[in-house]
Amino acid sequence: MTDKTESEVTLYGINASPGICIGQAYLLYNEGVDVVEKYFISKKYLNSEIKRFKVAVKKTKDELDKIIKETPIELRQHTHIIETHVMMLKDKLMYDKVIETCTKELINAEWAVKKVLSNLHEMFKNMPDSYLQARASDIAQVAGRVMSNLVGSNKIDVTSINKKVILVAHDLSPAETSQINLEKVKGLVTDLGGKTSHTSIIAHSLGIPAVPAVGNATDKIKNDDIIIVDGNAGIVIVNPGENTLIRYQKRIAKYEQYKNKISFDSRLKAKTTDGFDIRIMCNIEQPDELGLVFANGGEGIGLYRTEFEYLCSSSFPTEDFQFEKYKHVAESLSPNPVIIRTLDINGDKALTGSQDDKETNPALGLRAIRYCLERPEVFKTQLRAILRAAASGNISILFPMISNFDEIYKAKRFLSETADSLEKERKVFKRDIDIGIMIEVPSAVVLADILADEVDFFSIGTNDLIQYALAIDRGNKDVAHMYNPLNPAVIRMIKQIADVAKSKKIKVHICGEMAADPVNIPILIGLGIHELSMNPQSVPEVKNMIRSISVKDAELSVQTIINQKTCEGVKKVLMDNYGKVFADKLYTATD
Ligand code: PEP
Ligand code: MG
């Protein structure tokens, strides 16, 4: 028996949705419409050209409405993504602009769509927030659908698959992923995408293993090839040899057992082997994610990202609209905590979309708290909604991207002025709520002892902290390999923040993605972080990891980790001390 066939190939991607499966590959060819013709039209055909565009938009809307209607119940919480696509179809930035471009330039509808959408795509791509950057892919997908309907090309039809397969595609849109029939699809592999792409998020909530960002999967895998998708290790094995197959069959059985156990135990608290309770909270963007928080055993909301409502509508949400949402979340979670983060975008751009006010370097621009401090009317509307909702539950407020003392000082002044005006108006609200700041800019780490005197808690945003500390754009694929939470500089920064929080006796937790990866848990616990917040689907694995380690050992191991010079050095110490624990839980490709 050979361990490997000659044709066995291992492809490397990202461990975006855990689980392991073996099956036949089913390639989806969805490159869309690449070649678009440009031609000029005479004025007398302008109306019929515009009509052609409107018909294509209507057809696209009908298709998406049908998908929403037919979405299986277990995926309903994701139909808002498709609803957003429907809204994008009639957005004036897209719909009116295409008509305007046809009219002004007398060009065909396809070319106008291409032009308008590539401008929009650029605009979203350059936004500082990864969530907003991901919307660039939504726009591309909406564009692809309208374009297909304009030129009459075929779209892929996920519903037509009639055997249990592993989907392999260049990329998958939320509409396509939402149509996945669990009885027919075992796993997903894509060339593009990442941990935060919709495909990965949906795959995670369906419990399907997914490995995106493989780069060349659609080149290397042929239809009907046998493939293994290891969503834990982020690898895909094409045409596995007999030994590999046997090894993986054993791993699947073991992983299934493990999964059943961890999801059952997830309702219980996470206690280390030496008796420390670690609080596990969840990150949400919308109240409709609460079901997932409860199902996975989340003990509060450690990060309520409030950008979604600002992005999804053509005007800023009203105070009452926000109040109702925040109140609903607070009441549902009470008495557990709900930490509401104030707006973290450059809303100006999200709304106007003008190319003229494009910042050269948006990640370093008028973002988050900087934007809010310059737009008091926007900021105070949200603060009013938060303070009013705080009367209904255990709400704290979190200011993003604080980089100096003045920003906290000003933000707190706005908060107290807002409370004064609510009091004058005799509104029901709560004045004394805990105030926290995101520590995600290196200057905030350096000034942590000064900032700590002003707040009740720190929330470490490793997604941005890594980006700013290591000078790595978190959305840039070319430097993605350097974006590593195990970089010694990142670990030392977290230590510095945790030490300050301890000496100043304020709370500290981590809400960046680093906290959602179970293999990072021994380091975080060892650094003294005893509260974590993450996407709800990661809670069972993280709680399980916590139950397998002791604070004492973690602290000991961190003493060696903190002196490592490289990411590899950190990884080695971690594997020396916890390799057996990771292998038992199948987090490494070998066991
Ligand atoms: C972070 O930066 O780590 C964080 C949690 O915030 P966001 O990902 O929303 O920027
Ligand atoms: Mg951030």
PDB file of C-alpha atoms and ligand atoms in Angstrom, residues 341 344 367 438 440 461 463-464 474, ligand 2:
ATOM      1  CA  ARG A 341     -19.360  50.151  19.368  1.00  0.00           C
ATOM      2  CA  ASP A 344     -16.575  52.753  12.634  1.00  0.00           C
ATOM      3  CA  ARG A 367     -12.232  57.046  10.055  1.00  0.00           C
ATOM      4  CA  MET A 438     -10.806  49.853  21.232  1.00  0.00           C
ATOM      5  CA  GLU A 440      -6.228  48.961  17.817  1.00  0.00           C
ATOM      6  CA  GLY A 461      -9.046  44.949  18.213  1.00  0.00           C
ATOM      7  CA  ASN A 463      -7.654  42.925  13.286  1.00  0.00           C
ATOM      8  CA  ASP A 464      -6.607  46.554  13.086  1.00  0.00           C
ATOM      9  CA  ARG A 474      -5.531  43.831   6.226  1.00  0.00           C
TER      10      ARG A 474
HETATM   11 MG    MG B   2     -11.084  47.569  14.100  1.00  0.00          MG
END
